Tab-separated table of C-alpha atoms in Angstrom:
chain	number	residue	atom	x	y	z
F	696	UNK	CA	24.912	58.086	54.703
F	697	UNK	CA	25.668	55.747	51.676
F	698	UNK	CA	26.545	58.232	48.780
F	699	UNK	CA	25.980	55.906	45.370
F	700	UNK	CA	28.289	57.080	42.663
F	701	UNK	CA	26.687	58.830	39.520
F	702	UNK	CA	29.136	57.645	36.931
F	703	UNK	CA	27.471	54.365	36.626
F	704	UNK	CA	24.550	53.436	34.427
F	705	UNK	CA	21.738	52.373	37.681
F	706	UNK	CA	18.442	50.647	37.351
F	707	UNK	CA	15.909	50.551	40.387
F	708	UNK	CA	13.285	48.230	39.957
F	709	UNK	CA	10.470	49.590	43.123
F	710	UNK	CA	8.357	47.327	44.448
F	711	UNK	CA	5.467	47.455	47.173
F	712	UNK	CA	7.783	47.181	49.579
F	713	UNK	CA	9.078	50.881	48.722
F	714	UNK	CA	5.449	51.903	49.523
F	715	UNK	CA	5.370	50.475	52.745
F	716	UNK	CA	9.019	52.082	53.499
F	717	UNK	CA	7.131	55.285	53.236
F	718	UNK	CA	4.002	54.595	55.018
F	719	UNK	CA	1.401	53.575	52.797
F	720	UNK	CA	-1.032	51.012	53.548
F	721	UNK	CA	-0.476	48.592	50.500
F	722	UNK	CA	-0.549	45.300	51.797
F	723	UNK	CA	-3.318	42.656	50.540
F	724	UNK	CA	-4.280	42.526	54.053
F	725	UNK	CA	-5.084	47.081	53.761
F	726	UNK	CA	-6.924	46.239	50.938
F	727	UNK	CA	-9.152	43.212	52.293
F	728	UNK	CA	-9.597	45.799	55.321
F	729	UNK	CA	-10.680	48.633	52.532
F	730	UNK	CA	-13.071	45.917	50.506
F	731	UNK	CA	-14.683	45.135	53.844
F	732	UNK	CA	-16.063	48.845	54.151
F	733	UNK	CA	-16.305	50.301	50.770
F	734	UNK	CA	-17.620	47.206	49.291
F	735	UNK	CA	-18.899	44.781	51.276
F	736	UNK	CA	-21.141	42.920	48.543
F	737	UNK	CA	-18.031	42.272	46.150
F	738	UNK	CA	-16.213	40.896	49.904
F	739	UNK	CA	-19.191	38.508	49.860
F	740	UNK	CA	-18.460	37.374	46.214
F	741	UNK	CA	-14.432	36.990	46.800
F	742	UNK	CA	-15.085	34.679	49.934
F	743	UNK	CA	-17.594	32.691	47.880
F	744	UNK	CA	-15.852	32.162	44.614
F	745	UNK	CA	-12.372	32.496	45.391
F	746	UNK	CA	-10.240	30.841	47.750
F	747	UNK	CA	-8.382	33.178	49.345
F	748	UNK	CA	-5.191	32.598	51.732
F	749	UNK	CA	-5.225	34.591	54.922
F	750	UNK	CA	-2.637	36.087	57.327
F	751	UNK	CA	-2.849	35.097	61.698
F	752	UNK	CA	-5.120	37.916	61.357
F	753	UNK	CA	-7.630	36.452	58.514
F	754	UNK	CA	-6.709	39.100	56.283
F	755	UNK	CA	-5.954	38.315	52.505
F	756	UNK	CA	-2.185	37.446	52.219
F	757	UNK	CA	-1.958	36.500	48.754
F	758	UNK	CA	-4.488	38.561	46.942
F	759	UNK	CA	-3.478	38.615	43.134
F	760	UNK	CA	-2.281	35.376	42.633
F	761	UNK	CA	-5.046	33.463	44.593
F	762	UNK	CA	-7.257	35.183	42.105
F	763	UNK	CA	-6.523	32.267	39.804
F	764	UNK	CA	-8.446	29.744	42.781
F	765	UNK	CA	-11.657	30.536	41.312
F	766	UNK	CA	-14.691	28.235	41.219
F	767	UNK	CA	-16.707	28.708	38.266
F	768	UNK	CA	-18.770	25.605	38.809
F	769	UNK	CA	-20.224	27.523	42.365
F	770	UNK	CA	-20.468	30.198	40.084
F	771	UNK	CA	-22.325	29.258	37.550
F	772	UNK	CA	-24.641	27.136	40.093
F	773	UNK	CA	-25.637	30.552	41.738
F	774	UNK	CA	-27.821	31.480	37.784
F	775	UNK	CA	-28.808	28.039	36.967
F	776	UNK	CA	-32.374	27.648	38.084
F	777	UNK	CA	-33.180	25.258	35.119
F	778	UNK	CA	-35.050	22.387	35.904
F	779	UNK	CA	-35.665	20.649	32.857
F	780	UNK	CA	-38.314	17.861	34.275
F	781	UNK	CA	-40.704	21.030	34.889
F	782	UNK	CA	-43.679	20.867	32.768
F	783	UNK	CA	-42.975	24.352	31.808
F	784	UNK	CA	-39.431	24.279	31.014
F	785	UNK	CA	-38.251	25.899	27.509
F	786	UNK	CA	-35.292	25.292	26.125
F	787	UNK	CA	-34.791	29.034	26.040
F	788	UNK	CA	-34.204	29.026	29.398
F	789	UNK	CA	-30.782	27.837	28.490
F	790	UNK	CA	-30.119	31.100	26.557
F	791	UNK	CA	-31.579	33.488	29.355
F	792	UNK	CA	-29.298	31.450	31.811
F	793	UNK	CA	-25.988	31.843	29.417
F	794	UNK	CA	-26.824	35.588	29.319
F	795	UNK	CA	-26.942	36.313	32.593
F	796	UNK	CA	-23.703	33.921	33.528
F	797	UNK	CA	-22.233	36.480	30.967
F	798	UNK	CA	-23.214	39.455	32.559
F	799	UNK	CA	-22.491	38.602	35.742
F	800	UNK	CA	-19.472	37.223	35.049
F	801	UNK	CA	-18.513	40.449	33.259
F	802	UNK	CA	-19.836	42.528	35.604
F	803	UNK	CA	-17.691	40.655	38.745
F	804	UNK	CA	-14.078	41.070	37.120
F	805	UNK	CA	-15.490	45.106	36.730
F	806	UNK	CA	-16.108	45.163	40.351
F	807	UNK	CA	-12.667	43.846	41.304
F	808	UNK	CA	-11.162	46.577	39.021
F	809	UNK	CA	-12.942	48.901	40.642
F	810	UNK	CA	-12.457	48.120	43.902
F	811	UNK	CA	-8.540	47.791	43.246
F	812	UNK	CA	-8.752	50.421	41.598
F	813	UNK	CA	-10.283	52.793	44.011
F	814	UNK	CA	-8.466	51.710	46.759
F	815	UNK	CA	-4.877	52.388	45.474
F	816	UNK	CA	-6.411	56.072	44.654
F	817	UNK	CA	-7.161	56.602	48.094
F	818	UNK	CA	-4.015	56.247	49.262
F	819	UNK	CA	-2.340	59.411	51.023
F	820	UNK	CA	1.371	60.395	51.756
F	821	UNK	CA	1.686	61.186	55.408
F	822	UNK	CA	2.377	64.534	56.413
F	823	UNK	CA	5.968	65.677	56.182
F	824	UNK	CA	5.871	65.746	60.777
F	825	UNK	CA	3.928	62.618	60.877
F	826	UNK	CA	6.212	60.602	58.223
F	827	UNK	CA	8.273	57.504	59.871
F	828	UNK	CA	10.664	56.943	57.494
F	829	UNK	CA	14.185	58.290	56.358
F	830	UNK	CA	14.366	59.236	53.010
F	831	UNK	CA	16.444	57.176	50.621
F	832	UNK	CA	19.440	58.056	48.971
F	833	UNK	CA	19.121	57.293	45.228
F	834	UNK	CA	20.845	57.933	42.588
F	835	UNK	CA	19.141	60.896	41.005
F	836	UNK	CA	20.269	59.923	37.476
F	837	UNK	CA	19.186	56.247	37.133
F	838	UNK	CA	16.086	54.868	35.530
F	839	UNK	CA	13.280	52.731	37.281
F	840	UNK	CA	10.929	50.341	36.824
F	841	UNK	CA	7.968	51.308	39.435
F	842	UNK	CA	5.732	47.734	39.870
F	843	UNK	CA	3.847	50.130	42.288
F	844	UNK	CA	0.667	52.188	40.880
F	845	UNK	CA	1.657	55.296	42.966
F	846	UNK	CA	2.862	58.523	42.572
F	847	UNK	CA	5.932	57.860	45.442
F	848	UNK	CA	8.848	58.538	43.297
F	849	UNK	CA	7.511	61.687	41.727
F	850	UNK	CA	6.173	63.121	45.175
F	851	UNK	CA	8.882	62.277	47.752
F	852	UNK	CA	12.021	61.966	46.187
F	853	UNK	CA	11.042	64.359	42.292
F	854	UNK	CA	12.050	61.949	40.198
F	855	UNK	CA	11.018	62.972	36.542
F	856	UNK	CA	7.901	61.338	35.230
F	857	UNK	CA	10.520	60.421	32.053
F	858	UNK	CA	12.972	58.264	33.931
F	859	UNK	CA	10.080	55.936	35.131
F	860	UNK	CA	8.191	52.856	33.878
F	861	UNK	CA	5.189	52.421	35.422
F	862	UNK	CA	5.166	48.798	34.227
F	863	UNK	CA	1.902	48.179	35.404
F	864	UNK	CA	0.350	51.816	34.735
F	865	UNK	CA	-0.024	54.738	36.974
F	866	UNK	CA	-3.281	55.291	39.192
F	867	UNK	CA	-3.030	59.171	38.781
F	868	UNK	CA	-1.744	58.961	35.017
F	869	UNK	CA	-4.962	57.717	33.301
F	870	UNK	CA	-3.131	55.826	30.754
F	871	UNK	CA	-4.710	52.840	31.097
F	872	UNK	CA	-6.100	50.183	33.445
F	873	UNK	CA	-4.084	48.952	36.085
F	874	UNK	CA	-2.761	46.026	35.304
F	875	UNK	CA	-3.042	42.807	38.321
F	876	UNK	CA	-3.353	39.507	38.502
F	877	UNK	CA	-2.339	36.018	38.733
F	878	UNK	CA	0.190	33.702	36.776
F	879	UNK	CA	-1.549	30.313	36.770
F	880	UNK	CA	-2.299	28.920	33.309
F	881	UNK	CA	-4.849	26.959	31.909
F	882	UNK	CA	-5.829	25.065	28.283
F	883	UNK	CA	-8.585	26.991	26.347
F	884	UNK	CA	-10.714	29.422	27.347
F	885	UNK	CA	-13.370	27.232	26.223
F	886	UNK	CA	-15.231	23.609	27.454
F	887	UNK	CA	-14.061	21.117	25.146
F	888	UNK	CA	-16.307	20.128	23.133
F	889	UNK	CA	-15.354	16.780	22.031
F	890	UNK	CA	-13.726	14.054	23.838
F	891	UNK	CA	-10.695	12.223	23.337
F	892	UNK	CA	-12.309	9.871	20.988
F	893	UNK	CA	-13.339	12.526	19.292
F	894	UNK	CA	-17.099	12.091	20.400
F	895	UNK	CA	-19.239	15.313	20.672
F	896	UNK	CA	-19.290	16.488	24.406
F	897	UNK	CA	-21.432	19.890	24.033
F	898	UNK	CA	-24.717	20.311	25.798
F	899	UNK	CA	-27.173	23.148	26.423
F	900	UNK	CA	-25.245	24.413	29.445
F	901	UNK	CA	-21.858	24.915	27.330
F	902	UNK	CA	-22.141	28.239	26.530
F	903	UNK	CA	-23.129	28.798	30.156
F	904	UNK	CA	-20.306	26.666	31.246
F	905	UNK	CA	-17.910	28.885	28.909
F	906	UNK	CA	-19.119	32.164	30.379
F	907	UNK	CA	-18.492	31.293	33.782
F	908	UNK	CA	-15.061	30.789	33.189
F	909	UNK	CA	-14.448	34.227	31.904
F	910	UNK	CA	-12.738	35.564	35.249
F	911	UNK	CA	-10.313	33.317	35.518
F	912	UNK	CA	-8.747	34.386	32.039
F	913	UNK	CA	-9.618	38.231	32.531
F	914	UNK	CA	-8.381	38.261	35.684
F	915	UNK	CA	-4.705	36.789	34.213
F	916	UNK	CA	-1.572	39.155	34.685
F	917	UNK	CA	-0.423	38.860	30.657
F	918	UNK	CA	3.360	40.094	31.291
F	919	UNK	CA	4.123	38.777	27.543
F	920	UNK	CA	1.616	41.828	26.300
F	921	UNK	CA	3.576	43.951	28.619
F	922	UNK	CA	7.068	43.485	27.333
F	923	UNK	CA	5.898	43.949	23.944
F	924	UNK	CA	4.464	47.534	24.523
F	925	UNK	CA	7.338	48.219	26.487
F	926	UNK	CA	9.885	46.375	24.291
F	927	UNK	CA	11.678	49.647	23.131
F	928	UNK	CA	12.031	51.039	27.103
F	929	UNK	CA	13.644	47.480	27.749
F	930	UNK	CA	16.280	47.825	25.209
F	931	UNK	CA	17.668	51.346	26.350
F	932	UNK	CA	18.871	49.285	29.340
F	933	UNK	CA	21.708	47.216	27.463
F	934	UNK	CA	24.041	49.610	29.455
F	935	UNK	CA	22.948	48.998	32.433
F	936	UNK	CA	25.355	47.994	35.095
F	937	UNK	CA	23.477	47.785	38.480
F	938	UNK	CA	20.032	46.955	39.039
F	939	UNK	CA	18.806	47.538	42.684
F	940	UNK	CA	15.490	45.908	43.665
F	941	UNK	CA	14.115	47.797	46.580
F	942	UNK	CA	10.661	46.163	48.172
F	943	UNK	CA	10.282	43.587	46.096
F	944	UNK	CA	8.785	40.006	46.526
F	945	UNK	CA	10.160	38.543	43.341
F	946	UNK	CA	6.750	36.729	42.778
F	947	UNK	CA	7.076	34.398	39.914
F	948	UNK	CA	4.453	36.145	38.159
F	949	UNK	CA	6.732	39.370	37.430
F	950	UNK	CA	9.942	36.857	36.694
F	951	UNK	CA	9.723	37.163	32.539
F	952	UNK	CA	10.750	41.038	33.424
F	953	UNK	CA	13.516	40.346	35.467
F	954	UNK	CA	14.737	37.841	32.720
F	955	UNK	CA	14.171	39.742	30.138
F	956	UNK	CA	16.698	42.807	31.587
F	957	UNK	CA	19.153	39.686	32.206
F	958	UNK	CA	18.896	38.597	29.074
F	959	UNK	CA	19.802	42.277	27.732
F	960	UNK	CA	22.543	42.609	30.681
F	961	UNK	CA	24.182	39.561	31.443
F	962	UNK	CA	26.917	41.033	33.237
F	963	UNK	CA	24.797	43.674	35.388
F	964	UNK	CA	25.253	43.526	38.990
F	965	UNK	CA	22.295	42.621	41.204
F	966	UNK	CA	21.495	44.172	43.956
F	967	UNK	CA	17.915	42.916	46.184
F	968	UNK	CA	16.272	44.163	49.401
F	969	UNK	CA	14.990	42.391	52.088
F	970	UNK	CA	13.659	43.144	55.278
F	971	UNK	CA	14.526	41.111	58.590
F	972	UNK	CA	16.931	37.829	58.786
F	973	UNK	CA	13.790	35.518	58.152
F	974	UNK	CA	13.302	36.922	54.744
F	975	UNK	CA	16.520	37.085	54.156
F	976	UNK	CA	17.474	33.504	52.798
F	977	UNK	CA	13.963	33.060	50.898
F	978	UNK	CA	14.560	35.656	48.860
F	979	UNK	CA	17.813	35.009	47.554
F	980	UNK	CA	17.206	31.366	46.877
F	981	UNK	CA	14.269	33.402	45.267
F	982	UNK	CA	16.556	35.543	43.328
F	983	UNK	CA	18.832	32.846	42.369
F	984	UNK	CA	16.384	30.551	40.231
F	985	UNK	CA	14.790	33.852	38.981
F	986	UNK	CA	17.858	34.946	37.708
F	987	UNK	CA	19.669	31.458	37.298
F	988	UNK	CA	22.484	33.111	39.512
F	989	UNK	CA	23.650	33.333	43.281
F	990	UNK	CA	25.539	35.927	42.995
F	991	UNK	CA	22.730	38.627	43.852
F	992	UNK	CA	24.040	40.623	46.774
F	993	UNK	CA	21.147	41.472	50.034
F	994	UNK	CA	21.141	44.507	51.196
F	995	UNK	CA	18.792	46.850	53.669
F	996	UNK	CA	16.909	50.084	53.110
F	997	UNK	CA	18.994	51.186	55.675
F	998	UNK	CA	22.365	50.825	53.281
F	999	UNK	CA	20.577	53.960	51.004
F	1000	UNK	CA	20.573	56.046	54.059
């Protein structure tokens, strides 16, 4: 057994890979698996309107960040039934068919909370004599940064509630809605409405047009709103001297955090996880434009034994 020393101010940053460590089904693929029972019309919506990337097993791979492939033409085709050579067509038709594009468009980022929601809830530490895993040996007095929405820290290894940030919120801590989602960028959340000659461009399906958009933008991972409510936690770590990711993927929607505790720490020591030789190199060369350094050192799960 590794024993860490205690006399040196330690960051862990968790991420789902900790969760897996210790048995819990949080994978994309688990939760395509739990959509496909628990909520099988949403399932049908996903495959329509998003294109999501799959594993050899056809199970979601990428789930958050594929959220951004989202067709809001197809969408909005599915409520336009307006067919404006009918002899009874009325232009309000164009107001009942924005309304509902609204409402449904509401009403499908609510449904991916929920099921996202619900599904990390129902997760369940295995029993103490069915458990698969060695515990960890961490350093008892260091802060972390938990990108996971579970209660793993606090149940398996006591940490106090008071040395973590659950950066993205907590599923059993009700302070807020868990925050997910994709990177990918995009001008305006609105059809332009002029062109580049600066000749109106608006029609009667605009506002329809507009609405249908909607999950692409709600469905955004805003980590700029995230370091601002948390700006005062991120400047307690100035200290810091180690930071040890453990189960991370170092997905390049969750870099501004890592940047912004290099930018407090330039001379902290970086330690990163990986699992298997194969992941081995990726992540580094991961790590190093991240962090705009190569120094990172890899280490195993099994080194905190």
């Amino acid at each position: 057994m590794n024993c860490l020393p205690y006399d040196m101010n330690r960051l862990y940053i968790i991420g789902n890979g900790f969760d897996r460590y210790h048995g819990l089904p949080t994978r994309y693929a688990d939760f395509h698996i739990y959509v496909k029972e628990y909520y099988p019309e949403l399932l049908e919506k996903l495959e329509r309107y998003f294109e999501l990337s799959v594993d050899d097993d056809a199970l979601w791979q990428n789930f958050e960040q594929d959220l951004c492939r989202y067709d809001s033409g197809d969408f909005m085709d599915t409520y336009n039934h307006i067919d404006t050579s009918s002899e009874s067509f009325k232009y309000s038709e164009f107001y009942g068919m924005t309304d509902e594009v609204d409402e449904q468009s509401g009403s499908l980022v609510e449904e991916i909370r929920e099921a996202f929601g619900s599904w990390v809830e129902s997760f369940e530490f295995p029993d103490l004599m069915d458990r698969t895993y060695d515990p960890l040996k961490l350093d008892t007095t260091a802060r972390l940064i938990n990108f996971n929405y579970t209660d793993t820290l606090e149940e398996l290894y006591q940490v106090p509630k008071d040395r973590i940030l659950y950066i993205h919120n907590n599923a059993n801590a009700y302070d807020g809605e868990l925050i997910f989602g994709h990177a990918q960028k995009k001008d305006g959340k609105e059809v332009p409405t002029f062109d580049a000659d600066g000749e109106p461009t608006r029609t009667p399906f605009t506002d329809a047009e507009n609405a249908s958009r909607a999950p692409f933008f709600e469905l955004q991972k805003d980590t700029r709103s995230v370091l601002k409510q948390h700006r005062k936690w991120f400047k307690t770590l100035i200290d810091v001297e180690e930071v040890i990711i453990l189960g991370h993927s170092l997905g390049k929607v969750d870099w501004p955090y890592f940047r912004a505790i290099a930018k407090l720490s330039p001379q902290v020591q970086w330690k990163l996880s990986y699992y298997g030789d194969s992941e081995r190199a990726d992540l580094h060369e991961r790590a190093a434009a991240m962090l705009r350094r190569t120094d990172v050192q890899m280490i195993t799960f099994s080194e905190l034994l």
